[in-house]
Amino acid sequence: MKTPAAAPLPTLYFDGACPVCSREVAMYRSQPGAEHIQWLDVTRCAPSELGPGLSREAAMARLHWRHPDGRLVSGAQAFTTLWQTLPRWAWLGRLLGSAFALKLLEPAYRGFLFIRRAWRQPK
């Protein structure tokens, strides 16, 4: 009898060369529910691991989340989706995951990306 294939996990693509990003991801990875997420450091993965529709340049530029069905989201929406997946953070994901809240959160995330360049370790 053939064993059914396991459903794919959602994937979080992050910049492991950014010390702030790495510390934050390490904190999320220690949370209950983190074992149900595939964590992919885009500075260390093969291009084939990025999957369709995601280049290394795009993956390095901002946080990305791929749903098990293949849909890809990035930026503030990737954060709120991650939070909604982790039980201790789900309340924050629901609170900030609305279209209205994302319109406010995305510019703040872009501001972070601007200053992140100073923290990022060159590879």
PDB file of C-alpha atoms in Angstrom:
ATOM      1  CA  MET A   1       0.000   0.000   0.000  1.00  0.00           C
ATOM      2  CA  LYS A   2       1.312   3.412  -0.984  1.00  0.00           C
ATOM      3  CA  THR A   3       1.695   6.071   1.719  1.00  0.00           C
ATOM      4  CA  PRO A   4       0.116   9.396   0.746  1.00  0.00           C
ATOM      5  CA  ALA A   5       2.573  12.240   0.263  1.00  0.00           C
ATOM      6  CA  ALA A   6       2.671  14.798   3.034  1.00  0.00           C
ATOM      7  CA  ALA A   7       1.119  18.150   2.248  1.00  0.00           C
ATOM      8  CA  PRO A   8       3.725  20.812   1.501  1.00  0.00           C
ATOM      9  CA  LEU A   9       4.558  23.208   4.287  1.00  0.00           C
ATOM     10  CA  PRO A  10       4.335  26.962   3.897  1.00  0.00           C
ATOM     11  CA  THR A  11       7.781  28.475   3.349  1.00  0.00           C
ATOM     12  CA  LEU A  12       9.273  31.639   4.789  1.00  0.00           C
ATOM     13  CA  TYR A  13      12.138  33.055   2.694  1.00  0.00           C
ATOM     14  CA  PHE A  14      14.446  35.320   4.695  1.00  0.00           C
ATOM     15  CA  ASP A  15      17.808  37.066   4.361  1.00  0.00           C
ATOM     16  CA  GLY A  16      20.184  35.208   6.655  1.00  0.00           C
ATOM     17  CA  ALA A  17      22.954  37.767   6.022  1.00  0.00           C
ATOM     18  CA  CYS A  18      20.975  40.449   7.844  1.00  0.00           C
ATOM     19  CA  PRO A  19      21.777  40.138  11.568  1.00  0.00           C
ATOM     20  CA  VAL A  20      18.496  41.760  12.636  1.00  0.00           C
ATOM     21  CA  CYS A  21      16.506  39.502  10.301  1.00  0.00           C
ATOM     22  CA  SER A  22      18.368  36.390  11.466  1.00  0.00           C
ATOM     23  CA  ARG A  23      17.732  37.137  15.129  1.00  0.00           C
ATOM     24  CA  GLU A  24      14.067  37.790  14.507  1.00  0.00           C
ATOM     25  CA  VAL A  25      13.656  34.602  12.474  1.00  0.00           C
ATOM     26  CA  ALA A  26      15.479  32.623  15.183  1.00  0.00           C
ATOM     27  CA  MET A  27      12.951  33.919  17.714  1.00  0.00           C
ATOM     28  CA  TYR A  28      10.019  32.899  15.489  1.00  0.00           C
ATOM     29  CA  ARG A  29      11.590  29.472  14.878  1.00  0.00           C
ATOM     30  CA  SER A  30      11.592  28.849  18.643  1.00  0.00           C
ATOM     31  CA  GLN A  31       7.826  29.403  18.892  1.00  0.00           C
ATOM     32  CA  PRO A  32       5.178  26.673  19.084  1.00  0.00           C
ATOM     33  CA  GLY A  33       3.926  25.947  15.574  1.00  0.00           C
ATOM     34  CA  ALA A  34       7.266  26.768  13.916  1.00  0.00           C
ATOM     35  CA  GLU A  35       7.758  23.112  13.051  1.00  0.00           C
ATOM     36  CA  HIS A  36       4.905  23.495  10.538  1.00  0.00           C
ATOM     37  CA  ILE A  37       6.868  26.065   8.512  1.00  0.00           C
ATOM     38  CA  GLN A  38       9.799  25.558   6.174  1.00  0.00           C
ATOM     39  CA  TRP A  39      12.428  28.234   6.926  1.00  0.00           C
ATOM     40  CA  LEU A  40      14.656  29.066   3.966  1.00  0.00           C
ATOM     41  CA  ASP A  41      17.708  31.325   4.242  1.00  0.00           C
ATOM     42  CA  VAL A  42      17.915  32.735   0.720  1.00  0.00           C
ATOM     43  CA  THR A  43      21.634  33.486   1.111  1.00  0.00           C
ATOM     44  CA  ARG A  44      22.372  29.760   1.418  1.00  0.00           C
ATOM     45  CA  CYS A  45      19.841  28.016  -0.790  1.00  0.00           C
ATOM     46  CA  ALA A  46      20.060  26.755  -4.339  1.00  0.00           C
ATOM     47  CA  PRO A  47      18.109  28.804  -6.905  1.00  0.00           C
ATOM     48  CA  SER A  48      15.802  25.817  -7.458  1.00  0.00           C
ATOM     49  CA  GLU A  49      14.688  26.006  -3.807  1.00  0.00           C
ATOM     50  CA  LEU A  50      13.136  29.424  -4.402  1.00  0.00           C
ATOM     51  CA  GLY A  51      10.376  27.948  -6.519  1.00  0.00           C
ATOM     52  CA  PRO A  52       8.436  29.556  -9.351  1.00  0.00           C
ATOM     53  CA  GLY A  53       8.004  33.311  -9.478  1.00  0.00           C
ATOM     54  CA  LEU A  54      10.723  34.175  -6.953  1.00  0.00           C
ATOM     55  CA  SER A  55      14.196  35.263  -8.003  1.00  0.00           C
ATOM     56  CA  ARG A  56      17.139  35.430  -5.616  1.00  0.00           C
ATOM     57  CA  GLU A  57      17.210  39.226  -6.018  1.00  0.00           C
ATOM     58  CA  ALA A  58      13.554  39.548  -5.037  1.00  0.00           C
ATOM     59  CA  ALA A  59      13.985  37.095  -2.165  1.00  0.00           C
ATOM     60  CA  MET A  60      16.961  39.069  -0.851  1.00  0.00           C
ATOM     61  CA  ALA A  61      15.111  42.364  -1.110  1.00  0.00           C
ATOM     62  CA  ARG A  62      12.212  41.551   1.238  1.00  0.00           C
ATOM     63  CA  LEU A  63      10.558  38.821   3.277  1.00  0.00           C
ATOM     64  CA  HIS A  64       8.486  36.322   1.281  1.00  0.00           C
ATOM     65  CA  TRP A  65       5.976  33.647   2.282  1.00  0.00           C
ATOM     66  CA  ARG A  66       4.827  30.862  -0.033  1.00  0.00           C
ATOM     67  CA  HIS A  67       1.527  29.223   0.854  1.00  0.00           C
ATOM     68  CA  PRO A  68       1.294  25.439   0.425  1.00  0.00           C
ATOM     69  CA  ASP A  69      -0.781  26.021  -2.726  1.00  0.00           C
ATOM     70  CA  GLY A  70       2.111  28.022  -4.252  1.00  0.00           C
ATOM     71  CA  ARG A  71       0.750  31.554  -3.775  1.00  0.00           C
ATOM     72  CA  LEU A  72       3.488  34.000  -2.845  1.00  0.00           C
ATOM     73  CA  VAL A  73       3.146  37.099  -0.652  1.00  0.00           C
ATOM     74  CA  SER A  74       5.826  39.492   0.536  1.00  0.00           C
ATOM     75  CA  GLY A  75       6.591  42.349   2.879  1.00  0.00           C
ATOM     76  CA  ALA A  76       4.101  43.236   5.576  1.00  0.00           C
ATOM     77  CA  GLN A  77       1.661  40.640   4.277  1.00  0.00           C
ATOM     78  CA  ALA A  78       4.328  37.925   4.659  1.00  0.00           C
ATOM     79  CA  PHE A  79       4.842  38.991   8.282  1.00  0.00           C
ATOM     80  CA  THR A  80       1.144  38.979   9.135  1.00  0.00           C
ATOM     81  CA  THR A  81       0.718  35.589   7.452  1.00  0.00           C
ATOM     82  CA  LEU A  82       3.633  34.216   9.476  1.00  0.00           C
ATOM     83  CA  TRP A  83       2.122  35.628  12.666  1.00  0.00           C
ATOM     84  CA  GLN A  84      -1.270  34.103  11.870  1.00  0.00           C
ATOM     85  CA  THR A  85       0.438  30.712  11.549  1.00  0.00           C
ATOM     86  CA  LEU A  86       2.160  30.840  14.952  1.00  0.00           C
ATOM     87  CA  PRO A  87      -0.352  30.340  17.794  1.00  0.00           C
ATOM     88  CA  ARG A  88       1.235  32.876  20.174  1.00  0.00           C
ATOM     89  CA  TRP A  89       1.328  35.520  17.439  1.00  0.00           C
ATOM     90  CA  ALA A  90      -1.992  34.754  15.721  1.00  0.00           C
ATOM     91  CA  TRP A  91      -3.795  37.621  17.494  1.00  0.00           C
ATOM     92  CA  LEU A  92      -1.300  40.124  16.036  1.00  0.00           C
ATOM     93  CA  GLY A  93      -1.584  38.590  12.577  1.00  0.00           C
ATOM     94  CA  ARG A  94      -5.366  38.883  12.690  1.00  0.00           C
ATOM     95  CA  LEU A  95      -5.193  42.442  14.040  1.00  0.00           C
ATOM     96  CA  LEU A  96      -2.698  43.691  11.430  1.00  0.00           C
ATOM     97  CA  GLY A  97      -3.602  41.394   8.543  1.00  0.00           C
ATOM     98  CA  SER A  98      -6.593  43.369   7.297  1.00  0.00           C
ATOM     99  CA  ALA A  99      -6.304  45.309   4.045  1.00  0.00           C
ATOM    100  CA  PHE A 100      -6.563  48.585   5.952  1.00  0.00           C
ATOM    101  CA  ALA A 101      -3.829  47.698   8.469  1.00  0.00           C
ATOM    102  CA  LEU A 102      -1.558  46.389   5.707  1.00  0.00           C
ATOM    103  CA  LYS A 103      -1.815  49.760   3.942  1.00  0.00           C
ATOM    104  CA  LEU A 104      -0.282  51.306   7.063  1.00  0.00           C
ATOM    105  CA  LEU A 105       2.151  48.504   7.853  1.00  0.00           C
ATOM    106  CA  GLU A 106       3.676  48.170   4.373  1.00  0.00           C
ATOM    107  CA  PRO A 107       5.187  51.707   4.311  1.00  0.00           C
ATOM    108  CA  ALA A 108       6.676  51.060   7.766  1.00  0.00           C
ATOM    109  CA  TYR A 109       8.172  47.811   6.456  1.00  0.00           C
ATOM    110  CA  ARG A 110       9.647  49.647   3.460  1.00  0.00           C
ATOM    111  CA  GLY A 111      11.222  52.141   5.863  1.00  0.00           C
ATOM    112  CA  PHE A 112      12.799  49.230   7.719  1.00  0.00           C
ATOM    113  CA  LEU A 113      14.144  47.868   4.422  1.00  0.00           C
ATOM    114  CA  PHE A 114      15.822  51.198   3.747  1.00  0.00           C
ATOM    115  CA  ILE A 115      17.726  51.226   7.044  1.00  0.00           C
ATOM    116  CA  ARG A 116      18.350  47.451   6.916  1.00  0.00           C
ATOM    117  CA  ARG A 117      20.928  48.001   4.210  1.00  0.00           C
ATOM    118  CA  ALA A 118      23.307  49.375   6.852  1.00  0.00           C
ATOM    119  CA  TRP A 119      22.976  46.214   8.997  1.00  0.00           C
ATOM    120  CA  ARG A 120      23.206  43.641   6.257  1.00  0.00           C
ATOM    121  CA  GLN A 121      26.465  41.718   6.132  1.00  0.00           C
ATOM    122  CA  PRO A 122      27.825  41.450   2.582  1.00  0.00           C
ATOM    123  CA  LYS A 123      28.015  37.923   1.131  1.00  0.00           C
TER     124      LYS A 123
END
